[in-house]
Coordinates of C-alpha atoms in Angstrom, one line a residue:
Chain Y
X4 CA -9.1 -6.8 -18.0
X5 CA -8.1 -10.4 -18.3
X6 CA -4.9 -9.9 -20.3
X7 CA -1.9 -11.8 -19.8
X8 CA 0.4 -8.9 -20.1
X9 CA 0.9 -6.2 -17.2
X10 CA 0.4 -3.4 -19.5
X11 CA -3.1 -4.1 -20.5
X12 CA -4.7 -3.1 -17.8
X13 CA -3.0 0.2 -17.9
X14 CA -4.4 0.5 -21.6
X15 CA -7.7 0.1 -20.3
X16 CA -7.6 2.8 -18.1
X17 CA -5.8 4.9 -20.3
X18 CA -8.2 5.3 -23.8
X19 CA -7.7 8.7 -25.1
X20 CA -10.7 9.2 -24.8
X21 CA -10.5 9.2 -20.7
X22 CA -9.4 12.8 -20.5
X23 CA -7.6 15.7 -21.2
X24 CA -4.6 16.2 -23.5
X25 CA -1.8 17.5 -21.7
X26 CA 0.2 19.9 -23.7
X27 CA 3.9 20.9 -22.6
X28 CA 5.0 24.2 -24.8
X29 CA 9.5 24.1 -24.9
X30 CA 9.8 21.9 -22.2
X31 CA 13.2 22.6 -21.4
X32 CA 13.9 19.2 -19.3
X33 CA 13.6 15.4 -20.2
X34 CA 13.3 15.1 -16.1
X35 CA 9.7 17.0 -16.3
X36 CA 8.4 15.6 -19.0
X37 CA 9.0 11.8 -17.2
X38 CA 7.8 13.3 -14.2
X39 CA 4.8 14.7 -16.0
X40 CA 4.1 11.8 -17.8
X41 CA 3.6 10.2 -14.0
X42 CA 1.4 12.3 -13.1
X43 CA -0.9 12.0 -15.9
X44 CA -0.8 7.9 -15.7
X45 CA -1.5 8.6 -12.1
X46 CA -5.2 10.1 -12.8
X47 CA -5.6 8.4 -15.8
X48 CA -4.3 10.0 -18.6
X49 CA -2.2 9.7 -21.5
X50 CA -2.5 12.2 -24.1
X51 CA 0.8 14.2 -23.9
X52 CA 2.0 16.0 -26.8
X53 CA 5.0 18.1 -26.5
X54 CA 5.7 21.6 -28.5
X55 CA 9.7 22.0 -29.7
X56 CA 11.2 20.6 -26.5
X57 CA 14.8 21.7 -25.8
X58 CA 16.4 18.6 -25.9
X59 CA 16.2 15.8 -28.2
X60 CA 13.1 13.1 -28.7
X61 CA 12.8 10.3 -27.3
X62 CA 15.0 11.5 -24.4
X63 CA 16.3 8.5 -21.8
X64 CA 16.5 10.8 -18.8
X65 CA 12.0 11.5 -19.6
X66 CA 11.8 7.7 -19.6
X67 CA 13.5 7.3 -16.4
X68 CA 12.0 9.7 -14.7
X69 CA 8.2 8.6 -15.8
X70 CA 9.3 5.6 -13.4
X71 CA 6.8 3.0 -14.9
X72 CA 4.9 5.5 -17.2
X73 CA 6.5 4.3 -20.7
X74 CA 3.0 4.2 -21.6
X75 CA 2.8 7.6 -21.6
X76 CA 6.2 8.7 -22.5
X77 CA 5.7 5.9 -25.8
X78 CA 2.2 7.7 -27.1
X79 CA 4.1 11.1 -26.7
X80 CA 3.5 13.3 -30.0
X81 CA 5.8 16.2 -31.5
X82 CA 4.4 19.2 -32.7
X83 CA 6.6 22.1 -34.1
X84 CA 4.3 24.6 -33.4
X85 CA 1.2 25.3 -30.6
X86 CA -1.5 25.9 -33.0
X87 CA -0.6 22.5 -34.7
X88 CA -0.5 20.7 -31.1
X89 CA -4.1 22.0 -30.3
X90 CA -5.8 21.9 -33.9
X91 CA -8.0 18.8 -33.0
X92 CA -9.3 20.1 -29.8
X93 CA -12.8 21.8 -29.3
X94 CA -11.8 23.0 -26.0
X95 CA -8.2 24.3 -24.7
X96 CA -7.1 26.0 -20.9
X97 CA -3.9 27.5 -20.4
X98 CA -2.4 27.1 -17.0
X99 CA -0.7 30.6 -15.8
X100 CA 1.3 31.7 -12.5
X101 CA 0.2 35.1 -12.7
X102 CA -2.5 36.8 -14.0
X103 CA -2.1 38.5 -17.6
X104 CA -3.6 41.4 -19.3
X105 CA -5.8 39.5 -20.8
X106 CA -9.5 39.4 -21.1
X107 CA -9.9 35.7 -20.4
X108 CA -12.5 33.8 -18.0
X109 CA -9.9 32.3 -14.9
X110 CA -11.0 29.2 -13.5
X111 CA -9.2 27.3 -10.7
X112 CA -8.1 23.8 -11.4
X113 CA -11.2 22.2 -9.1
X114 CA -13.8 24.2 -11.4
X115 CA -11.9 23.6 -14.8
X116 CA -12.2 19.3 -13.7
X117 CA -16.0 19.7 -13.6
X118 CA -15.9 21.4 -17.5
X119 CA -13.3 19.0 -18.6
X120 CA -15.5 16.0 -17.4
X121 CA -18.3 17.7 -19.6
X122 CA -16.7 17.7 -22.5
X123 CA -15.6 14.2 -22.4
X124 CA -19.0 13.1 -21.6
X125 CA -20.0 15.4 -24.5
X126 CA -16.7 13.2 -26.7
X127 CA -15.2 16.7 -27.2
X128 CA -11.9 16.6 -27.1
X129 CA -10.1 18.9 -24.7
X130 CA -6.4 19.9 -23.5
X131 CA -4.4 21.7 -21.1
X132 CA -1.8 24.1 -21.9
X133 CA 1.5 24.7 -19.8
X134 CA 4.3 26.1 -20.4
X135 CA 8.3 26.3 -20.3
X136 CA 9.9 26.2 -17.0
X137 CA 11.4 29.4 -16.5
X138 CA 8.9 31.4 -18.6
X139 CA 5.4 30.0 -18.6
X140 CA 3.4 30.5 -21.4
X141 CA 3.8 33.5 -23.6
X142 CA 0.9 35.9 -24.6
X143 CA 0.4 34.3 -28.3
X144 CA -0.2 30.9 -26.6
X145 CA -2.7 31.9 -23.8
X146 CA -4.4 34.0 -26.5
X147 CA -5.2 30.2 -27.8
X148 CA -7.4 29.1 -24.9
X149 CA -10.7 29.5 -24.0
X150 CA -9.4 30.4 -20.1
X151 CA -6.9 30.4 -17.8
X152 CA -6.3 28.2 -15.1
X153 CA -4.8 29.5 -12.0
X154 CA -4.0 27.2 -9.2
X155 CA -5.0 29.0 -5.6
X156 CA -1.6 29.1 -3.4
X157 CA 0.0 31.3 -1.1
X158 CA 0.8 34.3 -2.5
X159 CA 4.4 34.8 -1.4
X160 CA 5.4 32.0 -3.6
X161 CA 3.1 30.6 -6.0
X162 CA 5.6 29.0 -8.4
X163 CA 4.9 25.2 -9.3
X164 CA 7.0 23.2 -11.0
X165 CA 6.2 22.0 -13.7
X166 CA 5.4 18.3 -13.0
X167 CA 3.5 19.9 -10.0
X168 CA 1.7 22.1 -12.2
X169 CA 0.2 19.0 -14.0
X170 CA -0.8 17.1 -11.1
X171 CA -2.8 19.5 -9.7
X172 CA -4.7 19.7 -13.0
X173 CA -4.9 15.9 -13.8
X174 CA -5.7 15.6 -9.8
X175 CA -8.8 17.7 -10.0
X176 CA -9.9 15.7 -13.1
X177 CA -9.4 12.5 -11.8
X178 CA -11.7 13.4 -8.7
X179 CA -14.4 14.9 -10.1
X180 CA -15.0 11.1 -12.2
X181 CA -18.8 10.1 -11.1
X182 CA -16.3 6.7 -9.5
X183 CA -17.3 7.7 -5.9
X184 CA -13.5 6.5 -4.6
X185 CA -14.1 4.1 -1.6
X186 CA -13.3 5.8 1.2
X187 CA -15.0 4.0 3.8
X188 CA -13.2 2.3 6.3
X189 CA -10.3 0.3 6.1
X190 CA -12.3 -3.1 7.6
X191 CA -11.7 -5.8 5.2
X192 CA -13.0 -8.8 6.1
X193 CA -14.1 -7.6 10.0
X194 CA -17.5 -7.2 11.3
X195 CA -18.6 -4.4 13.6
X196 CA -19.9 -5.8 17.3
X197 CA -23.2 -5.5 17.8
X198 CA -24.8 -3.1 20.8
X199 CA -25.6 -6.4 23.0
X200 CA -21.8 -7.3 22.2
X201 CA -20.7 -3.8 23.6
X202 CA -23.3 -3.6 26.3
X203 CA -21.7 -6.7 27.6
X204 CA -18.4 -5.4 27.1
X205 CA -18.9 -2.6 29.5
X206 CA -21.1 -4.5 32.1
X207 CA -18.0 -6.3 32.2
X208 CA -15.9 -3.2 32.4
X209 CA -17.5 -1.5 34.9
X210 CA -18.5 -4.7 37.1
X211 CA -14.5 -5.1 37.5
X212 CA -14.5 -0.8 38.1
X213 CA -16.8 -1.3 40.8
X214 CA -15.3 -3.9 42.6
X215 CA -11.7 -1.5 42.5
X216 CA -13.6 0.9 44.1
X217 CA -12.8 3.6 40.9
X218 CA -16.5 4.4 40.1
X219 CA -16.8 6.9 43.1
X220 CA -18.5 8.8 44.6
X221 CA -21.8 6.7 43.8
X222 CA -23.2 10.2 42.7
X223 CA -21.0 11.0 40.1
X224 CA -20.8 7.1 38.4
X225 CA -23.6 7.7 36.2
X226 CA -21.6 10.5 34.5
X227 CA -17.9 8.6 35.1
X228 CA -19.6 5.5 33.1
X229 CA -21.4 7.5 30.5
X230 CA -17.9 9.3 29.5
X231 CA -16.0 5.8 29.7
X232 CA -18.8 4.5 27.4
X233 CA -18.5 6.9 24.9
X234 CA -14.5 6.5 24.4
X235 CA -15.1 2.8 23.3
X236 CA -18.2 3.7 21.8
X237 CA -16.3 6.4 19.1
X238 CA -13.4 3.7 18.2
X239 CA -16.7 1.9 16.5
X240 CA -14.9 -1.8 17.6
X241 CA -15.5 -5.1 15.8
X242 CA -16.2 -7.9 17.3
X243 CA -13.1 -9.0 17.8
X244 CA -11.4 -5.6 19.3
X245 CA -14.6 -6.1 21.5
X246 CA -13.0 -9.8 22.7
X247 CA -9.7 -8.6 22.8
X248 CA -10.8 -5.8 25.6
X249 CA -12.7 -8.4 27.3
X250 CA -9.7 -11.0 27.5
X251 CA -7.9 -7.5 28.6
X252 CA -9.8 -6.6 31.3
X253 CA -10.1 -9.9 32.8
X254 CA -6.5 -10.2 32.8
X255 CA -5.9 -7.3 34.3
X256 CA -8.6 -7.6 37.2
X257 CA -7.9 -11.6 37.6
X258 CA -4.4 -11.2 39.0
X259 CA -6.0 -11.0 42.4
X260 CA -7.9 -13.6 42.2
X261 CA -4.7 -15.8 41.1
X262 CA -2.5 -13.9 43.7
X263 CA -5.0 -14.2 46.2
X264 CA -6.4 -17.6 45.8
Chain I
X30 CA 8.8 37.1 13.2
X31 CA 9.2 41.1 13.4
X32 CA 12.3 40.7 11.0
X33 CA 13.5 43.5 8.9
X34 CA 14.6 41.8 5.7
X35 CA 12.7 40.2 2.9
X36 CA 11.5 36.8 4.9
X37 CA 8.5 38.8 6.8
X38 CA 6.2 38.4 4.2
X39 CA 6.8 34.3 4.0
X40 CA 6.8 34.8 8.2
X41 CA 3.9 35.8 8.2
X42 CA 2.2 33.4 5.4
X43 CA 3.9 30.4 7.2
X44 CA 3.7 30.8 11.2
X45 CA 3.4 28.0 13.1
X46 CA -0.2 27.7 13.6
X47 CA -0.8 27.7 9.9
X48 CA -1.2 24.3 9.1
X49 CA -0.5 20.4 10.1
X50 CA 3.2 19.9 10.2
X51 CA 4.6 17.3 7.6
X52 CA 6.8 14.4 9.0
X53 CA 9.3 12.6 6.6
X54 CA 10.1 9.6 8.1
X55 CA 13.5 7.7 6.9
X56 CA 13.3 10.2 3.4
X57 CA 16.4 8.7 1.1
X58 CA 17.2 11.7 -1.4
X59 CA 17.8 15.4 -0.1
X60 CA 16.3 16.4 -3.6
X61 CA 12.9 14.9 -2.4
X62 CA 12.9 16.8 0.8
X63 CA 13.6 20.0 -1.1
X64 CA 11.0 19.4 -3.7
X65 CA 8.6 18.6 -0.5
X66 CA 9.6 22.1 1.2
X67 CA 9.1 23.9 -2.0
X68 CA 5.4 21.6 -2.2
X69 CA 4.9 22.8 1.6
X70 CA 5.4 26.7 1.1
X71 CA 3.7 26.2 -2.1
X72 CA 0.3 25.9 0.6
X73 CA 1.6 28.0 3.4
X74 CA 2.8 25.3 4.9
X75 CA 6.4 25.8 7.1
X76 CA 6.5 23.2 9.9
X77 CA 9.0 20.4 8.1
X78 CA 10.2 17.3 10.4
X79 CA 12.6 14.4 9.3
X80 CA 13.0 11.4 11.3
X81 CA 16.6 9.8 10.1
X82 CA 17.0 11.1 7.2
X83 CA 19.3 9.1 4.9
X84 CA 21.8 11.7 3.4
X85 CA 23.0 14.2 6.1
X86 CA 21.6 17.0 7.2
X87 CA 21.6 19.8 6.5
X88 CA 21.9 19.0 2.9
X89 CA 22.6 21.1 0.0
X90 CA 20.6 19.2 -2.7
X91 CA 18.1 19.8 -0.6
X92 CA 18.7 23.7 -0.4
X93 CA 18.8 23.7 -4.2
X94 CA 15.3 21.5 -4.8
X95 CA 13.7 23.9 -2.5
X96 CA 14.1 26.4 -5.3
X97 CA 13.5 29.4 -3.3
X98 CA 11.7 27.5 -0.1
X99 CA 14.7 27.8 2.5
X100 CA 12.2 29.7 4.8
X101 CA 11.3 25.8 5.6
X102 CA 14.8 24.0 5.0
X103 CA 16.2 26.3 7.9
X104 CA 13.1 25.6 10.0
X105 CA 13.1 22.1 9.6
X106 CA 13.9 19.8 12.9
X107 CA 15.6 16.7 13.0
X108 CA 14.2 13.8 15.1
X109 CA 15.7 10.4 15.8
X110 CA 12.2 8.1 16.0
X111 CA 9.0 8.6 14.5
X112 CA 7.2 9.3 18.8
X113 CA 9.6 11.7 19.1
X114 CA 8.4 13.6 15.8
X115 CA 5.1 14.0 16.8
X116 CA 5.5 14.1 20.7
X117 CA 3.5 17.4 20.5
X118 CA 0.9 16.8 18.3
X119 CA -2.9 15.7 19.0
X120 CA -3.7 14.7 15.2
X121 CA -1.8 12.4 13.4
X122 CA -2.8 11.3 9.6
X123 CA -0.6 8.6 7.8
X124 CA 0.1 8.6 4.2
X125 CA -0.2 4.7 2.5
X126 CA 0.0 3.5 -1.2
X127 CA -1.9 0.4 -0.3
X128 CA -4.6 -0.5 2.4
X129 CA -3.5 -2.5 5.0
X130 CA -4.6 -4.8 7.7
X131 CA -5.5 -2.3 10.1
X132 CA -8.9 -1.0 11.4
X133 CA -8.7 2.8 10.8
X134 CA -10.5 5.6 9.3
X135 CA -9.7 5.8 5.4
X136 CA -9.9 9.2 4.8
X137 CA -9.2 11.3 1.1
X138 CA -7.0 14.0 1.1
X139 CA -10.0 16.3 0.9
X140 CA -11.3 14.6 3.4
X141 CA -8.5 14.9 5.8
X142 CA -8.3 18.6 4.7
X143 CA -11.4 20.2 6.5
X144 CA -10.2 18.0 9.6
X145 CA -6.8 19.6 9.7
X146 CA -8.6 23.3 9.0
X147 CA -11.2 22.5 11.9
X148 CA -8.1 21.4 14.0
X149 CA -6.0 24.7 13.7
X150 CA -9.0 26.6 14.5
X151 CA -9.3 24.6 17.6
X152 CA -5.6 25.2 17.9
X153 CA -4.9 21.4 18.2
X154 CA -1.3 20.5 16.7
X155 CA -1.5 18.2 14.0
X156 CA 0.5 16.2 11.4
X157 CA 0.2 14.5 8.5
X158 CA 3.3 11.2 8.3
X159 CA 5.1 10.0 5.2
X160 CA 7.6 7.0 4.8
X161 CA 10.3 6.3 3.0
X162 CA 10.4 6.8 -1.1
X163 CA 10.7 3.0 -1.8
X164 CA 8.6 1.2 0.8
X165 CA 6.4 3.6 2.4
X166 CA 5.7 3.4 6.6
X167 CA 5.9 0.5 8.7
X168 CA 3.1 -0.3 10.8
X169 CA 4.6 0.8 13.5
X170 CA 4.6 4.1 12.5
X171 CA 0.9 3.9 10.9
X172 CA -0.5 2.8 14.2
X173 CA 0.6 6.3 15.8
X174 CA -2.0 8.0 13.3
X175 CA -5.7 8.6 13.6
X176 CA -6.3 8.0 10.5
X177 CA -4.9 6.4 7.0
X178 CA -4.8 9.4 3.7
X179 CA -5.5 7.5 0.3
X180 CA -5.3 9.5 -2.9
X181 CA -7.9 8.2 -5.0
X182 CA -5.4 7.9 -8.2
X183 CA -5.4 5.7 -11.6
X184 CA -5.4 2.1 -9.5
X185 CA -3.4 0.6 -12.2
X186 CA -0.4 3.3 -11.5
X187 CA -1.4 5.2 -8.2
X188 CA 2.4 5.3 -6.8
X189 CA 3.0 8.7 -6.4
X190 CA 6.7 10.2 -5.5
X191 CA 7.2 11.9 -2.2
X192 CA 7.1 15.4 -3.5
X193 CA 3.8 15.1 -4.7
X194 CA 2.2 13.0 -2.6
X195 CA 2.8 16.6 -0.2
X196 CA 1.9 18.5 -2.6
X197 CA -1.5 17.0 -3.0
X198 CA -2.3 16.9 0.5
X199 CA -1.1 20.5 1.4
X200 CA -3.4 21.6 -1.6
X201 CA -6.3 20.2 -0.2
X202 CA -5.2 21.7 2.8
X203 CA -4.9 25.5 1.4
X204 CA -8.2 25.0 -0.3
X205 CA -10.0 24.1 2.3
X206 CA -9.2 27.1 3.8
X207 CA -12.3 29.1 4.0
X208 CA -14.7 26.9 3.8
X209 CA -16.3 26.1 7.2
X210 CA -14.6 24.0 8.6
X211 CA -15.9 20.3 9.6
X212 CA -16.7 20.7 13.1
X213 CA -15.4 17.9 15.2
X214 CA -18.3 16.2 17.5
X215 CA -19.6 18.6 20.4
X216 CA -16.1 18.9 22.0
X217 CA -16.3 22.7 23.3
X218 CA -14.0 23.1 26.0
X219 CA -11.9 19.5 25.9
X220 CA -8.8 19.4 23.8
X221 CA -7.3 16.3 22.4
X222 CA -4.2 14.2 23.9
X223 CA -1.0 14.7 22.3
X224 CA 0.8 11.8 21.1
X225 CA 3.3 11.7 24.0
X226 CA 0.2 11.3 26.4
X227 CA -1.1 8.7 24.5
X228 CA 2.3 6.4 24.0
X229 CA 2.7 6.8 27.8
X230 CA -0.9 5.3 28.1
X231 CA -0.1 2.6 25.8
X232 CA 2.7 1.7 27.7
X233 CA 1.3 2.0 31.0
X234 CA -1.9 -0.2 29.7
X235 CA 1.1 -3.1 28.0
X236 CA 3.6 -3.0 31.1
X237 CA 0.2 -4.7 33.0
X238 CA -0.9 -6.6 30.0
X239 CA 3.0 -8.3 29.9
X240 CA 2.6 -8.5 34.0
X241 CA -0.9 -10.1 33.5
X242 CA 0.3 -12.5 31.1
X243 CA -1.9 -11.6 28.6
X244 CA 0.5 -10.3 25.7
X245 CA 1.6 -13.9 24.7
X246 CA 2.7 -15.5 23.3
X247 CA 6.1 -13.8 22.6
X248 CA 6.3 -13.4 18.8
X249 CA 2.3 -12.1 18.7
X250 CA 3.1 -9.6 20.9
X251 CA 3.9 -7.0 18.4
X252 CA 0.8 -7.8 16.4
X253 CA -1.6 -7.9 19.4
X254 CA 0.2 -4.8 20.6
X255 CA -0.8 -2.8 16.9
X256 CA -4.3 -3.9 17.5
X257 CA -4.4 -3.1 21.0
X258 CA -3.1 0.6 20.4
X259 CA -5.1 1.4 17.3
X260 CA -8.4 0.6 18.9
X261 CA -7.6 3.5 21.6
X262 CA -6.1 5.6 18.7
X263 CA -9.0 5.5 16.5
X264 CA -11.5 7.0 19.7
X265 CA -9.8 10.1 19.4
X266 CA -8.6 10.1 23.2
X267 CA -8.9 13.9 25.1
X268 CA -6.5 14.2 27.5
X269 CA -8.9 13.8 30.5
X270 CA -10.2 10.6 29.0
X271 CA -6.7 9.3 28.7
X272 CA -6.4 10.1 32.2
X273 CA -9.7 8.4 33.4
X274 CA -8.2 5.2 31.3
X275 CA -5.1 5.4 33.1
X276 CA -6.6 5.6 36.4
X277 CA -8.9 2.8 35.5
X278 CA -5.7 0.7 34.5
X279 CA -4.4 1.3 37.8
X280 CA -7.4 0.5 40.0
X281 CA -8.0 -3.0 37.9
X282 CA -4.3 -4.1 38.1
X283 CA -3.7 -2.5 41.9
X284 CA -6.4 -5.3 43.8
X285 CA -3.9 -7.5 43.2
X286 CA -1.2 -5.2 45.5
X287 CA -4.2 -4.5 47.5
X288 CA -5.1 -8.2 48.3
X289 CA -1.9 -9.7 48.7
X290 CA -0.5 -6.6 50.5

């Protein structure tokens, strides 16, 4: 973590051991394997081994499109044959657009993430199997996994591509990690107001709303004040949105007294 | 929508009232914007918006990226500012790489998702905003929005390209779909401002701020402006609230006239 060099950090979040190995049968473009390889460094991964793709290895137009994932596109293994790409793994998925005559389990992506996090805990190694562009996986492959993966989308047009394919899959797996993401508020650094801080705050409001006359009829300003209160109430202010409203309304309302006096 | 020819099926998977529409703002590659239609329809998604788009438009790398999505190339509008894109809508969700200074709601894409299901069964418009491939939105823009959307990716490579950031928010979107939806707090009967009804607010509330004095000096303005607007946006306005805030503007700032009339 306290390297000196800008790739270490990515190595620490990268161990094979992290996750899945992503396996790409004939890719037929360099463009998607980069753009896979993204992907994968995006949630974490960086197992990617690649079955007879069409064009050559390494391939320029991959590394330009991983757009920083060299990482990935550098630990990238060769395999002349599926079997061979899958030997080491206990546990292997294969991702499929539409359903086969097979006799497979078919998990989605979301309920695949919560086995592929077993396994890792378990330090079995898994991987994901997808295939050529045009074509998807053939029957001889799919007959390989354990189950299929098939991603829910509208039916009228369910093809991914294949970059797509893999991020939904990495995606899941990188959300179902126990690391809770922090999703709390965006409030670095401020400090909610406290209720005495707002109470004030709309004493002053409604002091300055009474004397314009606006909380009429006296019958209905109970129910007028409870609805203003709860506008400012729901934008949960800190306390210095809860100054800022303050200076506000005092500018606003102090123009007659200026004007005036 | 009672077409004859082969589109009826997409028509009726991608009506209007399917889903949050997606706003590109200042999107530099027509490829992106047809990977990000062929993301959309990928969901069920159909309502596409660009706000200056670099290349011209209509585009046909675009057309070709789409791979089959035209259904929302030829639906998609063109608008010259970000307020005009989302004039009509009532929820607005912005997309960011990196937290900013800003006091909003941080929500996941999951997160966001059962919001924008428990919108469209309120049938409240909404939207979800991206910026610009290289630098992401302004602040400007990210002050219109409700909220902020952080994917929870890799944190040492978590930049995602504009196609699949999309993709991973319609997703969440399309599987969210049955689940019941997050209901939003005890608003039966009152329907949320649109965006247009809230800049005219803001306005309204600055033009007596800038008469008051208050919005100095000069080169703070825009900041104190942001912080001002995203106090209001974060409450969630309804449109009878926003016009209970105007009319409370009006009475505050109208003694003066009173008095010295």
């Amino acid at each position: 973590m306290a390297g000196t060099d800008s790739t270490r950090s990515h190595a620490a979040t990268v161990d094979r051991r992290t996750g899945p190995a992503i396996i790409l049968v004939k890719p037929q473009l360099g463009e998607n394997i980069g753009a896979v390889a993204r992907a994968m460094l995006n949630c974490g991964l960086s197992d990617l081994r690649l079955v007879r793709p069409r064009e050559d290895w390494p391939n320029e137009k991959a590394r330009a499109a991983a757009a920083g994932a060299d990482l990935v596109i550098d630990r990238a293994r060769l395999f002349g044959t599926t079997p061979e790409a899958v030997a080491d793994l206990r546990h292997l998925y294969a991702t499929t657009a539409r359903r086969r005559d097979m006799v497979k389990p078919v998990l989605t992506p979301k309920a695949a993430a919560g086995k592929l996090r077993a396994f890792l805990d378990n330090a079995e190694a898994s991987g994901v199997l997808f295939g050529p562009e045009r074509t998807g996986l053939d029957n001889d492959d799919i007959t390989l996994a354990d189950a299929v993966l098939e991603v829910p989308l509208n039916p009228a047009y369910a093809s991914l591509n294949l970059a797509q394919a893999v991020l939904i899959v990495a995606y899941e797996f990188y959300q179902a990690q126990d690391v809770a993401p922090d999703v709390s508020q965006g409030r670095n650094g401020v400090i909610a107001a406290t209720k005495d801080e707002l109470l004030g705050f709309f004493e002053h409001l409604e002091d300055e709303l009474d004397a314009g006359g606006f909380l009429i009829p006296p019958e209905k300003r109970p129910y007028m004040v409870r609805n203003i209160r709860n506008i400012f109430q729901r934008a949960g202010l800190t306390e210095q949105e809860v100054r800022t409203l303050r200076g506000m309304i005092t500018s606003l309302a102090s123009r007659r007294g200026r004007k005036g006096g």
